[in-house]
Amino acid sequence: MKKSEFPDPFEKARVETGIGEMDDQNDPVTMLLRHKDVRKSAHNWKTFQSGATPGRIVIPSEVNIRTTRQIPFEVDPPEHKDYRTMVEPWFKRPLEAEYQEKLSNQINGLLDSVLDKDNLDAIEEFALVLQSRALTLLLNTPFEESETWISWGTHVFRSEGEALDGDKAAILYDYIDARIDQAIENPGEGLYTMLLNSEVNGKKLTKEEVKGVMILTFAGGRDTVINALTNTIAYFAEHPKSLDRLRAEPEIIGNATEEFVRYFSPLTQMGRVVTEDTQVCEHAVKEDTRISLCWASANRDANVFENANEVVLDRKVNPHVGFGFSHHNCLGATHARQIMKIFIVALTEKVGSIDIIDSKENIEELGEFKRKVGFDKLKVKFNKLV
Ligand code: EMZ
């Protein structure tokens, strides 16, 4: 198997029953695998809620390492809309030309610094650095802050060999608390101050609410963006003609970005808590249990995508759910899309080919399924375009 191949472990179950089952810390999950069911249930917040105990809709559940509610992610309508409307304009800033220019400078600078380097660690030395630096633009904080974030590693709640790491999470919480206090004392131009000055329904946000938005901003787009970048590098290493094609046809880089998000589905699934006894795919689910919307499976549904297991760079109709679906669709998607597009442009302009030197897959264990979501190790060489 090619290193850049990401098999679909859900096909049989998706076709036969439409559901999968997995346990997670004694809080089992019924996974919805079909595109249609995933989209329908994402709308149905009354039966499948996000506003449950903080951390419970995440798989693996974070109830034991987090009490702060992430906002707007763990809030249901109608309150959800008020929070979302408040943060939305800030998270759309990546559409501004000036933002994109800064992001492009960052990405090109980083790429220049590692061109022709032997044995480059594509995760630690590249994707993590790129993600952390880009986050300084989203937060509008000094570039140097990225050094601290890089030192936290690829996931703020997980460390290697341990699904959830409370000590590690505490580092993030203390950091955010300190930054909120700082912004109260010295208001600035960053996201903290914007949130502290914001009102929802005529009421100023509490410190706990500001923290909830900030935790989401740090946690939600971290391993996901890192996997998207790393997997894209592996893909181009094994498909040099695709890199040549995008060099010749830069106008399809937008389509290619969407297609990579569909094919890699960096976030496998997101849970919901069931509020009343009901059925999914003719299968009973009980009140106060969990279902999940399995984006990764929906994105390979042959009823929706032709050649679903292939990367079709210029796929025209692409209703993927890689950024989720409905009112909770990814708040950071505008930023993530710009990162991917600008990164691909930079690759086509500077890199002739990529060699994979060493790699180790990152496999998620999901009950009956095993899913490759990215790499634990990816050592590469970017060969300069001549
Ligand atoms: C949560 C989640 C959000 C969770 C869109 O996903 O991302 C996960 O990586 C975090 O662990 O807390 O933010």
JSON list of N, CA, C and O and ligand atoms in Angstrom, two decimals, residues 55 58-60 62 65-66 70 73-74 155-158 164 173 215-224 267 269-270 295 328 330-331, ligand 1:
[
{"chain": "A", "resi": 55, "resn": "GLY", "atom": "N", "xyz": [-17.23, 18.33, 27.02]},
{"chain": "A", "resi": 55, "resn": "GLY", "atom": "CA", "xyz": [-16.27, 17.27, 26.71]},
{"chain": "A", "resi": 55, "resn": "GLY", "atom": "C", "xyz": [-16.92, 15.98, 26.25]},
{"chain": "A", "resi": 55, "resn": "GLY", "atom": "O", "xyz": [-16.26, 15.13, 25.65]},
{"chain": "A", "resi": 58, "resn": "VAL", "atom": "N", "xyz": [-17.05, 14.98, 22.39]},
{"chain": "A", "resi": 58, "resn": "VAL", "atom": "CA", "xyz": [-15.78, 14.67, 21.74]},
{"chain": "A", "resi": 58, "resn": "VAL", "atom": "C", "xyz": [-15.49, 13.18, 21.92]},
{"chain": "A", "resi": 58, "resn": "VAL", "atom": "O", "xyz": [-15.79, 12.60, 22.96]},
{"chain": "A", "resi": 59, "resn": "ILE", "atom": "N", "xyz": [-14.94, 12.57, 20.88]},
{"chain": "A", "resi": 59, "resn": "ILE", "atom": "CA", "xyz": [-14.55, 11.16, 20.97]},
{"chain": "A", "resi": 59, "resn": "ILE", "atom": "C", "xyz": [-13.06, 11.06, 20.67]},
{"chain": "A", "resi": 59, "resn": "ILE", "atom": "O", "xyz": [-12.67, 11.42, 19.55]},
{"chain": "A", "resi": 60, "resn": "PRO", "atom": "N", "xyz": [-12.20, 10.67, 21.59]},
{"chain": "A", "resi": 60, "resn": "PRO", "atom": "CA", "xyz": [-12.49, 10.24, 22.95]},
{"chain": "A", "resi": 60, "resn": "PRO", "atom": "C", "xyz": [-13.01, 11.36, 23.85]},
{"chain": "A", "resi": 60, "resn": "PRO", "atom": "O", "xyz": [-12.52, 12.50, 23.78]},
{"chain": "A", "resi": 62, "resn": "GLU", "atom": "N", "xyz": [-13.81, 13.97, 26.63]},
{"chain": "A", "resi": 62, "resn": "GLU", "atom": "CA", "xyz": [-12.90, 14.80, 27.44]},
{"chain": "A", "resi": 62, "resn": "GLU", "atom": "C", "xyz": [-13.52, 15.18, 28.78]},
{"chain": "A", "resi": 62, "resn": "GLU", "atom": "O", "xyz": [-13.04, 16.10, 29.44]},
{"chain": "A", "resi": 65, "resn": "ILE", "atom": "N", "xyz": [-11.12, 15.54, 31.69]},
{"chain": "A", "resi": 65, "resn": "ILE", "atom": "CA", "xyz": [-9.99, 16.48, 31.65]},
{"chain": "A", "resi": 65, "resn": "ILE", "atom": "C", "xyz": [-10.44, 17.92, 31.38]},
{"chain": "A", "resi": 65, "resn": "ILE", "atom": "O", "xyz": [-9.62, 18.81, 31.18]},
{"chain": "A", "resi": 66, "resn": "ARG", "atom": "N", "xyz": [-11.74, 18.13, 31.33]},
{"chain": "A", "resi": 66, "resn": "ARG", "atom": "CA", "xyz": [-12.20, 19.48, 30.98]},
{"chain": "A", "resi": 66, "resn": "ARG", "atom": "C", "xyz": [-13.56, 19.76, 31.60]},
{"chain": "A", "resi": 66, "resn": "ARG", "atom": "O", "xyz": [-14.46, 18.92, 31.52]},
{"chain": "A", "resi": 70, "resn": "GLN", "atom": "N", "xyz": [-16.74, 24.50, 25.61]},
{"chain": "A", "resi": 70, "resn": "GLN", "atom": "CA", "xyz": [-16.19, 25.16, 24.43]},
{"chain": "A", "resi": 70, "resn": "GLN", "atom": "C", "xyz": [-17.32, 25.86, 23.69]},
{"chain": "A", "resi": 70, "resn": "GLN", "atom": "O", "xyz": [-18.39, 25.29, 23.50]},
{"chain": "A", "resi": 73, "resn": "PHE", "atom": "N", "xyz": [-19.04, 25.66, 20.06]},
{"chain": "A", "resi": 73, "resn": "PHE", "atom": "CA", "xyz": [-19.06, 24.24, 19.72]},
{"chain": "A", "resi": 73, "resn": "PHE", "atom": "C", "xyz": [-19.97, 23.37, 20.61]},
{"chain": "A", "resi": 73, "resn": "PHE", "atom": "O", "xyz": [-20.62, 22.45, 20.14]},
{"chain": "A", "resi": 74, "resn": "GLU", "atom": "N", "xyz": [-20.04, 23.69, 21.90]},
{"chain": "A", "resi": 74, "resn": "GLU", "atom": "CA", "xyz": [-20.84, 22.87, 22.82]},
{"chain": "A", "resi": 74, "resn": "GLU", "atom": "C", "xyz": [-22.09, 23.60, 23.31]},
{"chain": "A", "resi": 74, "resn": "GLU", "atom": "O", "xyz": [-22.52, 23.44, 24.45]},
{"chain": "A", "resi": 155, "resn": "HIS", "atom": "N", "xyz": [-0.79, 17.78, 19.90]},
{"chain": "A", "resi": 155, "resn": "HIS", "atom": "CA", "xyz": [-2.14, 17.84, 20.45]},
{"chain": "A", "resi": 155, "resn": "HIS", "atom": "C", "xyz": [-2.10, 18.41, 21.86]},
{"chain": "A", "resi": 155, "resn": "HIS", "atom": "O", "xyz": [-1.27, 18.01, 22.67]},
{"chain": "A", "resi": 156, "resn": "VAL", "atom": "N", "xyz": [-3.00, 19.34, 22.14]},
{"chain": "A", "resi": 156, "resn": "VAL", "atom": "CA", "xyz": [-2.95, 20.00, 23.45]},
{"chain": "A", "resi": 156, "resn": "VAL", "atom": "C", "xyz": [-3.54, 19.14, 24.57]},
{"chain": "A", "resi": 156, "resn": "VAL", "atom": "O", "xyz": [-3.30, 19.43, 25.75]},
{"chain": "A", "resi": 157, "resn": "PHE", "atom": "N", "xyz": [-4.30, 18.11, 24.23]},
{"chain": "A", "resi": 157, "resn": "PHE", "atom": "CA", "xyz": [-4.89, 17.27, 25.28]},
{"chain": "A", "resi": 157, "resn": "PHE", "atom": "C", "xyz": [-4.30, 15.87, 25.31]},
{"chain": "A", "resi": 157, "resn": "PHE", "atom": "O", "xyz": [-4.54, 15.12, 26.23]},
{"chain": "A", "resi": 158, "resn": "ARG", "atom": "N", "xyz": [-3.59, 15.49, 24.24]},
{"chain": "A", "resi": 158, "resn": "ARG", "atom": "CA", "xyz": [-3.12, 14.10, 24.18]},
{"chain": "A", "resi": 158, "resn": "ARG", "atom": "C", "xyz": [-1.61, 14.09, 24.09]},
{"chain": "A", "resi": 158, "resn": "ARG", "atom": "O", "xyz": [-1.00, 14.95, 23.50]},
{"chain": "A", "resi": 164, "resn": "LEU", "atom": "N", "xyz": [-5.66, 10.64, 26.71]},
{"chain": "A", "resi": 164, "resn": "LEU", "atom": "CA", "xyz": [-5.97, 11.95, 27.26]},
{"chain": "A", "resi": 164, "resn": "LEU", "atom": "C", "xyz": [-5.02, 12.23, 28.41]},
{"chain": "A", "resi": 164, "resn": "LEU", "atom": "O", "xyz": [-4.78, 11.38, 29.24]},
{"chain": "A", "resi": 173, "resn": "TYR", "atom": "N", "xyz": [-4.87, 25.37, 29.95]},
{"chain": "A", "resi": 173, "resn": "TYR", "atom": "CA", "xyz": [-5.84, 26.14, 30.71]},
{"chain": "A", "resi": 173, "resn": "TYR", "atom": "C", "xyz": [-5.16, 27.28, 31.49]},
{"chain": "A", "resi": 173, "resn": "TYR", "atom": "O", "xyz": [-5.65, 28.40, 31.52]},
{"chain": "A", "resi": 215, "resn": "ILE", "atom": "N", "xyz": [-10.16, 27.88, 24.25]},
{"chain": "A", "resi": 215, "resn": "ILE", "atom": "CA", "xyz": [-9.78, 26.47, 24.25]},
{"chain": "A", "resi": 215, "resn": "ILE", "atom": "C", "xyz": [-10.13, 25.85, 22.89]},
{"chain": "A", "resi": 215, "resn": "ILE", "atom": "O", "xyz": [-9.34, 25.12, 22.30]},
{"chain": "A", "resi": 216, "resn": "LEU", "atom": "N", "xyz": [-11.32, 26.17, 22.41]},
{"chain": "A", "resi": 216, "resn": "LEU", "atom": "CA", "xyz": [-11.73, 25.65, 21.10]},
{"chain": "A", "resi": 216, "resn": "LEU", "atom": "C", "xyz": [-10.75, 26.09, 20.01]},
{"chain": "A", "resi": 216, "resn": "LEU", "atom": "O", "xyz": [-10.35, 25.31, 19.15]},
{"chain": "A", "resi": 217, "resn": "THR", "atom": "N", "xyz": [-10.35, 27.36, 20.07]},
{"chain": "A", "resi": 217, "resn": "THR", "atom": "CA", "xyz": [-9.46, 27.89, 19.04]},
{"chain": "A", "resi": 217, "resn": "THR", "atom": "C", "xyz": [-8.10, 27.18, 19.07]},
{"chain": "A", "resi": 217, "resn": "THR", "atom": "O", "xyz": [-7.53, 26.89, 18.01]},
{"chain": "A", "resi": 218, "resn": "PHE", "atom": "N", "xyz": [-7.63, 26.88, 20.26]},
{"chain": "A", "resi": 218, "resn": "PHE", "atom": "CA", "xyz": [-6.34, 26.18, 20.35]},
{"chain": "A", "resi": 218, "resn": "PHE", "atom": "C", "xyz": [-6.46, 24.69, 20.02]},
{"chain": "A", "resi": 218, "resn": "PHE", "atom": "O", "xyz": [-5.60, 24.14, 19.34]},
{"chain": "A", "resi": 219, "resn": "ALA", "atom": "N", "xyz": [-7.52, 24.04, 20.51]},
{"chain": "A", "resi": 219, "resn": "ALA", "atom": "CA", "xyz": [-7.60, 22.58, 20.40]},
{"chain": "A", "resi": 219, "resn": "ALA", "atom": "C", "xyz": [-8.16, 22.11, 19.06]},
{"chain": "A", "resi": 219, "resn": "ALA", "atom": "O", "xyz": [-7.68, 21.14, 18.47]},
{"chain": "A", "resi": 220, "resn": "GLY", "atom": "N", "xyz": [-9.20, 22.81, 18.59]},
{"chain": "A", "resi": 220, "resn": "GLY", "atom": "CA", "xyz": [-9.96, 22.32, 17.43]},
{"chain": "A", "resi": 220, "resn": "GLY", "atom": "C", "xyz": [-9.17, 22.27, 16.14]},
{"chain": "A", "resi": 220, "resn": "GLY", "atom": "O", "xyz": [-9.38, 21.38, 15.32]},
{"chain": "A", "resi": 221, "resn": "GLY", "atom": "N", "xyz": [-8.27, 23.20, 15.95]},
{"chain": "A", "resi": 221, "resn": "GLY", "atom": "CA", "xyz": [-7.60, 23.28, 14.66]},
{"chain": "A", "resi": 221, "resn": "GLY", "atom": "C", "xyz": [-6.14, 22.87, 14.72]},
{"chain": "A", "resi": 221, "resn": "GLY", "atom": "O", "xyz": [-5.34, 23.31, 13.89]},
{"chain": "A", "resi": 222, "resn": "ARG", "atom": "N", "xyz": [-5.80, 22.03, 15.67]},
{"chain": "A", "resi": 222, "resn": "ARG", "atom": "CA", "xyz": [-4.39, 21.74, 15.84]},
{"chain": "A", "resi": 222, "resn": "ARG", "atom": "C", "xyz": [-4.00, 20.44, 15.15]},
{"chain": "A", "resi": 222, "resn": "ARG", "atom": "O", "xyz": [-3.43, 20.45, 14.07]},
{"chain": "A", "resi": 223, "resn": "ASP", "atom": "N", "xyz": [-4.34, 19.29, 15.74]},
{"chain": "A", "resi": 223, "resn": "ASP", "atom": "CA", "xyz": [-3.96, 18.03, 15.09]},
{"chain": "A", "resi": 223, "resn": "ASP", "atom": "C", "xyz": [-4.63, 17.89, 13.72]},
{"chain": "A", "resi": 223, "resn": "ASP", "atom": "O", "xyz": [-4.08, 17.27, 12.81]},
{"chain": "A", "resi": 224, "resn": "THR", "atom": "N", "xyz": [-5.81, 18.49, 13.58]},
{"chain": "A", "resi": 224, "resn": "THR", "atom": "CA", "xyz": [-6.51, 18.41, 12.30]},
{"chain": "A", "resi": 224, "resn": "THR", "atom": "C", "xyz": [-5.72, 19.10, 11.18]},
{"chain": "A", "resi": 224, "resn": "THR", "atom": "O", "xyz": [-5.51, 18.52, 10.11]},
{"chain": "A", "resi": 267, "resn": "LEU", "atom": "N", "xyz": [-10.73, 15.16, 10.78]},
{"chain": "A", "resi": 267, "resn": "LEU", "atom": "CA", "xyz": [-11.49, 14.87, 12.00]},
{"chain": "A", "resi": 267, "resn": "LEU", "atom": "C", "xyz": [-12.43, 13.71, 11.68]},
{"chain": "A", "resi": 267, "resn": "LEU", "atom": "O", "xyz": [-13.36, 13.87, 10.88]},
{"chain": "A", "resi": 269, "resn": "GLN", "atom": "N", "xyz": [-14.76, 12.00, 13.41]},
{"chain": "A", "resi": 269, "resn": "GLN", "atom": "CA", "xyz": [-16.17, 12.03, 13.81]},
{"chain": "A", "resi": 269, "resn": "GLN", "atom": "C", "xyz": [-16.37, 13.06, 14.92]},
{"chain": "A", "resi": 269, "resn": "GLN", "atom": "O", "xyz": [-15.42, 13.51, 15.54]},
{"chain": "A", "resi": 270, "resn": "MET", "atom": "N", "xyz": [-17.62, 13.40, 15.15]},
{"chain": "A", "resi": 270, "resn": "MET", "atom": "CA", "xyz": [-17.97, 14.23, 16.30]},
{"chain": "A", "resi": 270, "resn": "MET", "atom": "C", "xyz": [-19.25, 13.67, 16.90]},
{"chain": "A", "resi": 270, "resn": "MET", "atom": "O", "xyz": [-20.15, 13.26, 16.17]},
{"chain": "A", "resi": 295, "resn": "TRP", "atom": "N", "xyz": [-17.82, 11.83, 9.91]},
{"chain": "A", "resi": 295, "resn": "TRP", "atom": "CA", "xyz": [-17.49, 12.60, 8.70]},
{"chain": "A", "resi": 295, "resn": "TRP", "atom": "C", "xyz": [-16.63, 11.77, 7.74]},
{"chain": "A", "resi": 295, "resn": "TRP", "atom": "O", "xyz": [-16.81, 11.82, 6.53]},
{"chain": "A", "resi": 328, "resn": "HIS", "atom": "N", "xyz": [-23.12, 23.86, 13.18]},
{"chain": "A", "resi": 328, "resn": "HIS", "atom": "CA", "xyz": [-21.83, 23.71, 13.86]},
{"chain": "A", "resi": 328, "resn": "HIS", "atom": "C", "xyz": [-20.65, 23.55, 12.90]},
{"chain": "A", "resi": 328, "resn": "HIS", "atom": "O", "xyz": [-19.57, 23.15, 13.31]},
{"chain": "A", "resi": 330, "resn": "CYS", "atom": "N", "xyz": [-17.38, 23.93, 10.79]},
{"chain": "A", "resi": 330, "resn": "CYS", "atom": "CA", "xyz": [-16.11, 24.39, 11.38]},
{"chain": "A", "resi": 330, "resn": "CYS", "atom": "C", "xyz": [-15.90, 25.91, 11.34]},
{"chain": "A", "resi": 330, "resn": "CYS", "atom": "O", "xyz": [-15.86, 26.52, 10.28]},
{"chain": "A", "resi": 331, "resn": "LEU", "atom": "N", "xyz": [-15.76, 26.49, 12.51]},
{"chain": "A", "resi": 331, "resn": "LEU", "atom": "CA", "xyz": [-15.54, 27.93, 12.64]},
{"chain": "A", "resi": 331, "resn": "LEU", "atom": "C", "xyz": [-14.17, 28.32, 12.06]},
{"chain": "A", "resi": 331, "resn": "LEU", "atom": "O", "xyz": [-13.99, 29.41, 11.53]},
{"chain": "B", "resi": 1, "resn": "EMZ", "atom": "C1", "xyz": [-12.51, 19.99, 20.41]},
{"chain": "B", "resi": 1, "resn": "EMZ", "atom": "C2", "xyz": [-12.51, 19.45, 19.03]},
{"chain": "B", "resi": 1, "resn": "EMZ", "atom": "C3", "xyz": [-13.19, 20.37, 18.09]},
{"chain": "B", "resi": 1, "resn": "EMZ", "atom": "C4", "xyz": [-11.73, 19.05, 21.32]},
{"chain": "B", "resi": 1, "resn": "EMZ", "atom": "C5", "xyz": [-13.76, 20.49, 15.81]},
{"chain": "B", "resi": 1, "resn": "EMZ", "atom": "O1", "xyz": [-13.21, 19.75, 16.85]},
{"chain": "B", "resi": 1, "resn": "EMZ", "atom": "O2", "xyz": [-11.18, 19.21, 18.60]},
{"chain": "B", "resi": 1, "resn": "EMZ", "atom": "C6", "xyz": [-10.47, 18.28, 19.37]},
{"chain": "B", "resi": 1, "resn": "EMZ", "atom": "O3", "xyz": [-9.20, 18.11, 18.82]},
{"chain": "B", "resi": 1, "resn": "EMZ", "atom": "C7", "xyz": [-10.35, 18.79, 20.79]},
{"chain": "B", "resi": 1, "resn": "EMZ", "atom": "O4", "xyz": [-9.67, 17.82, 21.57]},
{"chain": "B", "resi": 1, "resn": "EMZ", "atom": "O5", "xyz": [-11.64, 19.62, 22.61]},
{"chain": "B", "resi": 1, "resn": "EMZ", "atom": "O6", "xyz": [-11.93, 21.25, 20.42]}
]
